[in-house]
PDB file of C-alpha atoms in Angstrom:
ATOM      1  CA  GLN A   1     -25.235  -7.443   5.994  1.00 95.00           C
ATOM      2  CA  VAL A   2     -28.255  -5.294   4.774  1.00 97.00           C
ATOM      3  CA  GLN A   3     -26.865  -2.427   2.678  1.00 98.00           C
ATOM      4  CA  LEU A   4     -27.826   0.350   0.548  1.00 98.00           C
ATOM      5  CA  VAL A   5     -25.261   1.995  -1.552  1.00 98.00           C
ATOM      6  CA  GLN A   6     -26.276   5.057  -3.563  1.00 98.00           C
ATOM      7  CA  SER A   7     -24.867   6.625  -6.557  1.00 98.00           C
ATOM      8  CA  GLY A   8     -22.307   9.401  -6.486  1.00 97.00           C
ATOM      9  CA  ALA A   9     -22.917  13.300  -6.429  1.00 97.00           C
ATOM     10  CA  GLU A  10     -24.464  14.915  -9.526  1.00 95.00           C
ATOM     11  CA  VAL A  11     -24.516  18.420 -10.815  1.00 94.00           C
ATOM     12  CA  LYS A  12     -27.454  19.291 -12.884  1.00 92.00           C
ATOM     13  CA  LYS A  13     -28.727  22.463 -14.939  1.00 92.00           C
ATOM     14  CA  PRO A  14     -31.884  24.138 -13.941  1.00 91.00           C
ATOM     15  CA  GLY A  15     -34.605  22.520 -15.711  1.00 90.00           C
ATOM     16  CA  ALA A  16     -32.848  19.272 -16.211  1.00 93.00           C
ATOM     17  CA  SER A  17     -33.781  16.046 -14.735  1.00 93.00           C
ATOM     18  CA  VAL A  18     -31.456  13.686 -12.898  1.00 95.00           C
ATOM     19  CA  LYS A  19     -31.731   9.906 -11.669  1.00 97.00           C
ATOM     20  CA  VAL A  20     -30.238   8.752  -8.526  1.00 97.00           C
ATOM     21  CA  SER A  21     -29.737   5.078  -7.964  1.00 98.00           C
ATOM     22  CA  CYS A  22     -29.725   2.939  -4.652  1.00 98.00           C
ATOM     23  CA  LYS A  23     -28.311  -0.624  -4.832  1.00 98.00           C
ATOM     24  CA  ALA A  24     -29.486  -3.035  -2.079  1.00 98.00           C
ATOM     25  CA  SER A  25     -27.608  -6.174  -1.028  1.00 98.00           C
ATOM     26  CA  GLY A  26     -27.974  -8.753   1.661  1.00 97.00           C
ATOM     27  CA  TYR A  27     -31.662  -9.342   1.581  1.00 97.00           C
ATOM     28  CA  THR A  28     -34.406 -10.141  -0.911  1.00 97.00           C
ATOM     29  CA  PHE A  29     -34.966  -6.822  -2.739  1.00 97.00           C
ATOM     30  CA  THR A  30     -38.527  -7.446  -3.594  1.00 97.00           C
ATOM     31  CA  ASP A  31     -39.666  -8.103  -0.050  1.00 96.00           C
ATOM     32  CA  TYR A  32     -39.450  -4.468   1.484  1.00 97.00           C
ATOM     33  CA  TYR A  33     -40.682  -0.847   0.408  1.00 97.00           C
ATOM     34  CA  ILE A  34     -37.728   1.318  -0.514  1.00 98.00           C
ATOM     35  CA  HIS A  35     -38.400   5.160   0.709  1.00 98.00           C
ATOM     36  CA  TRP A  36     -36.837   8.396  -0.317  1.00 98.00           C
ATOM     37  CA  VAL A  37     -36.161  11.290   1.760  1.00 98.00           C
ATOM     38  CA  ARG A  38     -34.882  14.842   0.959  1.00 98.00           C
ATOM     39  CA  GLN A  39     -32.685  17.054   2.981  1.00 98.00           C
ATOM     40  CA  ALA A  40     -31.874  20.545   1.855  1.00 97.00           C
ATOM     41  CA  PRO A  41     -28.647  22.160   3.113  1.00 96.00           C
ATOM     42  CA  GLY A  42     -28.889  22.794   6.712  1.00 95.00           C
ATOM     43  CA  GLN A  43     -32.436  21.742   6.750  1.00 97.00           C
ATOM     44  CA  GLY A  44     -34.485  18.952   8.034  1.00 97.00           C
ATOM     45  CA  LEU A  45     -35.648  15.708   6.541  1.00 98.00           C
ATOM     46  CA  GLU A  46     -38.737  15.505   4.193  1.00 97.00           C
ATOM     47  CA  TYR A  47     -40.534  12.399   3.296  1.00 97.00           C
ATOM     48  CA  MET A  48     -40.788  11.922  -0.482  1.00 97.00           C
ATOM     49  CA  GLY A  49     -42.612   8.649  -0.868  1.00 97.00           C
ATOM     50  CA  CYS A  50     -41.913   5.070  -1.603  1.00 97.00           C
ATOM     51  CA  ILE A  51     -42.012   2.038  -3.809  1.00 97.00           C
ATOM     52  CA  HIS A  52     -42.510  -1.637  -3.663  1.00 96.00           C
ATOM     53  CA  PRO A  53     -40.078  -3.492  -5.789  1.00 96.00           C
ATOM     54  CA  ASN A  54     -42.436  -6.277  -6.259  1.00 95.00           C
ATOM     55  CA  SER A  55     -45.512  -4.661  -7.416  1.00 94.00           C
ATOM     56  CA  GLY A  56     -44.070  -1.514  -8.496  1.00 93.00           C
ATOM     57  CA  VAL A  57     -46.687   0.462  -6.452  1.00 96.00           C
ATOM     58  CA  THR A  58     -45.734   3.998  -5.381  1.00 97.00           C
ATOM     59  CA  ARG A  59     -46.984   6.249  -2.959  1.00 96.00           C
ATOM     60  CA  TYR A  60     -45.551   9.792  -3.288  1.00 96.00           C
ATOM     61  CA  ALA A  61     -45.956  12.575  -0.534  1.00 95.00           C
ATOM     62  CA  GLN A  62     -48.084  15.337  -1.942  1.00 93.00           C
ATOM     63  CA  LYS A  63     -45.482  17.904  -2.129  1.00 92.00           C
ATOM     64  CA  PHE A  64     -43.496  15.712  -4.400  1.00 93.00           C
ATOM     65  CA  GLN A  65     -46.139  14.578  -6.750  1.00 93.00           C
ATOM     66  CA  GLY A  66     -45.454  15.755 -10.243  1.00 91.00           C
ATOM     67  CA  TRP A  67     -41.741  16.263 -10.200  1.00 91.00           C
ATOM     68  CA  VAL A  68     -40.373  12.955  -8.721  1.00 96.00           C
ATOM     69  CA  THR A  69     -40.773   9.486 -10.336  1.00 97.00           C
ATOM     70  CA  MET A  70     -39.560   6.337  -8.377  1.00 98.00           C
ATOM     71  CA  THR A  71     -38.880   2.938 -10.267  1.00 98.00           C
ATOM     72  CA  THR A  72     -36.967  -0.250  -9.515  1.00 98.00           C
ATOM     73  CA  ASP A  73     -35.175  -2.803 -11.625  1.00 97.00           C
ATOM     74  CA  ALA A  74     -35.310  -6.156  -9.559  1.00 96.00           C
ATOM     75  CA  SER A  75     -32.889  -7.741 -11.907  1.00 97.00           C
ATOM     76  CA  ILE A  76     -29.926  -5.603 -10.498  1.00 97.00           C
ATOM     77  CA  SER A  77     -31.629  -5.013  -6.898  1.00 98.00           C
ATOM     78  CA  THR A  78     -31.772  -1.292  -7.497  1.00 98.00           C
ATOM     79  CA  ALA A  79     -34.135   1.507  -6.809  1.00 98.00           C
ATOM     80  CA  PHE A  80     -34.194   4.904  -8.840  1.00 98.00           C
ATOM     81  CA  VAL A  81     -35.551   8.189  -8.229  1.00 98.00           C
ATOM     82  CA  GLU A  82     -35.761  10.676 -11.067  1.00 97.00           C
ATOM     83  CA  LEU A  83     -35.803  14.405  -9.897  1.00 93.00           C
ATOM     84  CA  LYS A  84     -37.100  17.341 -11.899  1.00 89.00           C
ATOM     85  CA  SER A  85     -36.919  20.000  -9.178  1.00 81.00           C
ATOM     86  CA  ASP A  86     -34.241  22.746  -9.121  1.00 85.00           C
ATOM     87  CA  ASP A  87     -33.302  22.338  -5.509  1.00 87.00           C
ATOM     88  CA  THR A  88     -30.035  21.595  -4.261  1.00 95.00           C
ATOM     89  CA  ALA A  89     -30.167  18.627  -1.697  1.00 96.00           C
ATOM     90  CA  VAL A  90     -29.138  15.475  -0.337  1.00 98.00           C
ATOM     91  CA  PHE A  91     -31.212  12.461  -1.312  1.00 98.00           C
ATOM     92  CA  TYR A  92     -31.375   9.232   0.766  1.00 98.00           C
ATOM     93  CA  CYS A  93     -32.930   5.887   0.117  1.00 98.00           C
ATOM     94  CA  ALA A  94     -34.063   3.761   3.050  1.00 98.00           C
ATOM     95  CA  ARG A  95     -35.624   0.434   3.336  1.00 98.00           C
ATOM     96  CA  ASP A  96     -38.725  -0.573   5.569  1.00 95.00           C
ATOM     97  CA  ARG A  97     -37.406  -1.964   8.607  1.00 93.00           C
ATOM     98  CA  VAL A  98     -38.344  -5.689   9.227  1.00 89.00           C
ATOM     99  CA  GLY A  99     -41.829  -5.221  10.757  1.00 85.00           C
ATOM    100  CA  GLY A 100     -42.394  -2.029   8.853  1.00 84.00           C
ATOM    101  CA  TRP A 101     -43.426   1.347   9.964  1.00 94.00           C
ATOM    102  CA  ALA A 102     -39.744   2.811  10.244  1.00 97.00           C
ATOM    103  CA  PHE A 103     -36.581   3.258   8.043  1.00 98.00           C
ATOM    104  CA  ASP A 104     -33.732   0.973   8.462  1.00 97.00           C
ATOM    105  CA  PRO A 105     -31.080   0.833   7.105  1.00 97.00           C
ATOM    106  CA  TRP A 106     -30.539   4.091   5.080  1.00 98.00           C
ATOM    107  CA  GLY A 107     -28.230   4.653   1.959  1.00 98.00           C
ATOM    108  CA  GLN A 108     -25.137   7.050   2.488  1.00 98.00           C
ATOM    109  CA  GLY A 109     -26.971   9.875   0.569  1.00 98.00           C
ATOM    110  CA  THR A 110     -26.474  11.602  -2.932  1.00 98.00           C
ATOM    111  CA  LEU A 111     -25.948  15.304  -3.135  1.00 97.00           C
ATOM    112  CA  VAL A 112     -27.778  16.846  -6.224  1.00 96.00           C
ATOM    113  CA  THR A 113     -26.262  20.366  -6.855  1.00 96.00           C
ATOM    114  CA  VAL A 114     -28.387  22.602  -9.197  1.00 93.00           C
ATOM    115  CA  SER A 115     -25.994  24.891 -11.029  1.00 89.00           C
ATOM    116  CA  SER A 116     -26.184  26.894 -14.203  1.00 86.00           C
TER     117      SER A 116
ATOM    118  CA  GLN B   1     -48.992  17.262   5.687  1.00 76.00           C
ATOM    119  CA  SER B   2     -47.224  19.528   7.956  1.00 91.00           C
ATOM    120  CA  ALA B   3     -44.104  18.535   9.601  1.00 96.00           C
ATOM    121  CA  LEU B   4     -44.270  17.401  13.349  1.00 98.00           C
ATOM    122  CA  THR B   5     -43.080  20.131  15.791  1.00 98.00           C
ATOM    123  CA  GLN B   6     -39.813  19.553  17.566  1.00 98.00           C
ATOM    124  CA  PRO B   7     -37.915  22.087  19.737  1.00 98.00           C
ATOM    125  CA  ALA B   8     -35.148  23.424  17.793  1.00 98.00           C
ATOM    126  CA  SER B   9     -32.352  22.727  20.207  1.00 98.00           C
ATOM    127  CA  VAL B  10     -32.046  20.906  23.553  1.00 98.00           C
ATOM    128  CA  SER B  11     -28.776  20.809  25.769  1.00 97.00           C
ATOM    129  CA  GLY B  12     -27.637  19.010  29.016  1.00 97.00           C
ATOM    130  CA  SER B  13     -24.436  18.122  30.594  1.00 97.00           C
ATOM    131  CA  PRO B  14     -22.678  14.725  30.636  1.00 97.00           C
ATOM    132  CA  GLY B  15     -24.772  12.227  32.828  1.00 97.00           C
ATOM    133  CA  GLN B  16     -27.791  14.390  32.774  1.00 97.00           C
ATOM    134  CA  SER B  17     -31.241  13.221  31.129  1.00 98.00           C
ATOM    135  CA  ILE B  18     -32.832  15.165  28.459  1.00 98.00           C
ATOM    136  CA  THR B  19     -36.162  14.899  26.719  1.00 98.00           C
ATOM    137  CA  ILE B  20     -37.196  15.783  23.000  1.00 98.00           C
ATOM    138  CA  SER B  21     -40.759  16.194  22.271  1.00 98.00           C
ATOM    139  CA  CYS B  22     -42.429  15.569  19.099  1.00 98.00           C
ATOM    140  CA  THR B  23     -46.207  17.116  18.726  1.00 98.00           C
ATOM    141  CA  GLY B  24     -48.345  16.229  15.902  1.00 98.00           C
ATOM    142  CA  THR B  25     -52.132  15.623  15.675  1.00 97.00           C
ATOM    143  CA  SER B  26     -54.833  12.874  15.829  1.00 96.00           C
ATOM    144  CA  SER B  27     -54.205  12.422  12.024  1.00 96.00           C
ATOM    145  CA  ASP B  28     -50.498  11.087  12.803  1.00 97.00           C
ATOM    146  CA  VAL B  29     -48.844  10.967  16.154  1.00 97.00           C
ATOM    147  CA  GLY B  30     -51.957  10.772  18.044  1.00 97.00           C
ATOM    148  CA  GLY B  31     -53.796   8.179  15.680  1.00 96.00           C
ATOM    149  CA  TYR B  32     -51.135   5.520  15.254  1.00 97.00           C
ATOM    150  CA  ASN B  33     -48.346   3.766  17.456  1.00 97.00           C
ATOM    151  CA  TYR B  34     -45.999   3.976  14.492  1.00 98.00           C
ATOM    152  CA  VAL B  35     -43.624   6.900  15.911  1.00 98.00           C
ATOM    153  CA  SER B  36     -39.843   6.382  15.052  1.00 98.00           C
ATOM    154  CA  TRP B  37     -36.929   8.477  16.084  1.00 98.00           C
ATOM    155  CA  TYR B  38     -33.521   8.850  14.083  1.00 98.00           C
ATOM    156  CA  GLN B  39     -30.234  10.170  15.086  1.00 98.00           C
ATOM    157  CA  GLN B  40     -28.137  12.027  12.445  1.00 98.00           C
ATOM    158  CA  HIS B  41     -24.596  13.157  12.901  1.00 98.00           C
ATOM    159  CA  PRO B  42     -23.166  15.848  10.543  1.00 96.00           C
ATOM    160  CA  GLY B  43     -22.471  14.771   7.113  1.00 96.00           C
ATOM    161  CA  LYS B  44     -23.903  11.251   7.775  1.00 98.00           C
ATOM    162  CA  ALA B  45     -27.185   9.379   7.011  1.00 98.00           C
ATOM    163  CA  PRO B  46     -29.923   9.186   9.707  1.00 98.00           C
ATOM    164  CA  LYS B  47     -29.786   6.123  11.953  1.00 98.00           C
ATOM    165  CA  LEU B  48     -33.012   4.444  13.378  1.00 98.00           C
ATOM    166  CA  MET B  49     -33.019   4.604  17.167  1.00 98.00           C
ATOM    167  CA  ILE B  50     -36.543   3.973  18.309  1.00 98.00           C
ATOM    168  CA  TYR B  51     -39.512   2.297  16.357  1.00 98.00           C
ATOM    169  CA  ASP B  52     -43.234   1.846  17.213  1.00 97.00           C
ATOM    170  CA  VAL B  53     -43.019   4.518  19.816  1.00 97.00           C
ATOM    171  CA  GLY B  54     -40.856   2.814  22.369  1.00 97.00           C
ATOM    172  CA  ASN B  55     -38.875  -0.050  20.859  1.00 97.00           C
ATOM    173  CA  ARG B  56     -35.134   0.104  20.590  1.00 97.00           C
ATOM    174  CA  SER B  57     -33.449  -0.679  17.297  1.00 97.00           C
ATOM    175  CA  SER B  58     -30.924  -3.380  17.347  1.00 95.00           C
ATOM    176  CA  GLY B  59     -27.640  -2.259  18.881  1.00 96.00           C
ATOM    177  CA  VAL B  60     -29.042   1.064  20.325  1.00 98.00           C
ATOM    178  CA  SER B  61     -28.141   1.861  23.850  1.00 97.00           C
ATOM    179  CA  ASN B  62     -30.751   1.401  26.646  1.00 97.00           C
ATOM    180  CA  ARG B  63     -29.999   5.001  27.453  1.00 98.00           C
ATOM    181  CA  PHE B  64     -32.485   5.832  24.900  1.00 98.00           C
ATOM    182  CA  SER B  65     -36.273   5.444  25.302  1.00 98.00           C
ATOM    183  CA  GLY B  66     -39.483   6.542  23.680  1.00 98.00           C
ATOM    184  CA  SER B  67     -42.869   7.233  24.780  1.00 98.00           C
ATOM    185  CA  LYS B  68     -45.909   8.821  23.712  1.00 98.00           C
ATOM    186  CA  SER B  69     -49.073  10.647  25.237  1.00 97.00           C
ATOM    187  CA  GLY B  70     -51.972  11.863  23.213  1.00 97.00           C
ATOM    188  CA  ASN B  71     -50.637  13.722  20.133  1.00 98.00           C
ATOM    189  CA  THR B  72     -47.034  14.015  21.647  1.00 98.00           C
ATOM    190  CA  ALA B  73     -44.101  11.642  21.521  1.00 98.00           C
ATOM    191  CA  SER B  74     -40.908  11.830  23.345  1.00 98.00           C
ATOM    192  CA  LEU B  75     -37.190  10.629  23.133  1.00 98.00           C
ATOM    193  CA  THR B  76     -35.457  10.385  26.344  1.00 98.00           C
ATOM    194  CA  ILE B  77     -31.824  10.202  26.411  1.00 98.00           C
ATOM    195  CA  SER B  78     -30.423   9.275  29.867  1.00 98.00           C
ATOM    196  CA  GLY B  79     -26.898   9.387  31.241  1.00 97.00           C
ATOM    197  CA  LEU B  80     -26.073  11.909  28.402  1.00 98.00           C
ATOM    198  CA  GLN B  81     -22.611  11.320  26.539  1.00 98.00           C
ATOM    199  CA  ALA B  82     -20.478  13.488  24.124  1.00 97.00           C
ATOM    200  CA  GLU B  83     -21.499  11.042  21.460  1.00 97.00           C
ATOM    201  CA  ASP B  84     -25.093  11.692  21.823  1.00 98.00           C
ATOM    202  CA  GLU B  85     -24.518  15.271  20.333  1.00 98.00           C
ATOM    203  CA  ALA B  86     -26.246  15.070  17.088  1.00 98.00           C
ATOM    204  CA  ASP B  87     -29.549  15.987  15.283  1.00 98.00           C
ATOM    205  CA  TYR B  88     -32.684  14.043  16.227  1.00 98.00           C
ATOM    206  CA  TYR B  89     -35.806  13.514  14.185  1.00 98.00           C
ATOM    207  CA  CYS B  90     -39.036  11.987  14.824  1.00 98.00           C
ATOM    208  CA  SER B  91     -41.290  10.511  12.315  1.00 98.00           C
ATOM    209  CA  SER B  92     -44.998   9.224  12.133  1.00 98.00           C
ATOM    210  CA  TRP B  93     -47.120   7.113   9.865  1.00 97.00           C
ATOM    211  CA  THR B  94     -50.166   9.392   8.879  1.00 96.00           C
ATOM    212  CA  SER B  95     -53.930   9.049   7.839  1.00 95.00           C
ATOM    213  CA  SER B  96     -52.671  10.191   4.269  1.00 93.00           C
ATOM    214  CA  ALA B  97     -50.988   6.691   4.013  1.00 92.00           C
ATOM    215  CA  ASN B  98     -47.672   8.183   4.191  1.00 95.00           C
ATOM    216  CA  TYR B  99     -44.926   9.266   6.662  1.00 97.00           C
ATOM    217  CA  VAL B 100     -44.059  12.672   8.074  1.00 98.00           C
ATOM    218  CA  PHE B 101     -40.796  13.685   9.765  1.00 98.00           C
ATOM    219  CA  GLY B 102     -40.409  16.205  12.518  1.00 98.00           C
ATOM    220  CA  THR B 103     -38.689  19.602  12.307  1.00 98.00           C
ATOM    221  CA  GLY B 104     -35.490  18.106  13.873  1.00 98.00           C
ATOM    222  CA  THR B 105     -33.800  18.981  17.183  1.00 98.00           C
ATOM    223  CA  LYS B 106     -30.106  19.534  17.843  1.00 98.00           C
ATOM    224  CA  VAL B 107     -28.816  18.113  20.884  1.00 98.00           C
ATOM    225  CA  THR B 108     -25.810  19.651  22.489  1.00 98.00           C
ATOM    226  CA  VAL B 109     -23.763  18.231  25.323  1.00 97.00           C
ATOM    227  CA  LEU B 110     -22.395  21.038  27.284  1.00 94.00           C
TER     228      LEU B 110
END
């Protein structure tokens, strides 16, 4: 079945960057966009942007430009997001649904905690 | 891009119907038929329920339905059940060539 499995929780110091991974299985990785979504504790979902694994083309939401970098490694069917912000949040990856225009399935989420 | 506006909470008794609204602008909800809805239980990842305004995702109960009028999309849950208690988010494609989520609605089953 189609599945996205994310890397485990991270603790990072203020000012440091962290890289979260999202490993895909059950489909051809290069055929679908991967999207990233942020959720701060007790808050709603925020769309960060997406990347197409075949072309490497990225589209970042304006709020996240400059402090987020999305990449992929097709050889291991994995997408990455590198984060430079100092906000504690859960980060989700999600695939374009077949037919596009929605997100399905989702990864289980990765909690990034910022702490000195 | 501002978040789409949803009511903070909606409640209903088992068996009742409830409707969650999602209000945007002509640059997002009103301009495209690419509105989707997600259900999120506490501590879990969101789950796609409705796509393209009114199409149910595979395996989703037919108690869930979606519609749109102008700049406002709606999710209706009929025959409310205890398992429907969760947070719900709408999302829309936008003229900025990106997506935007709604503010989220907590559904409580009384």
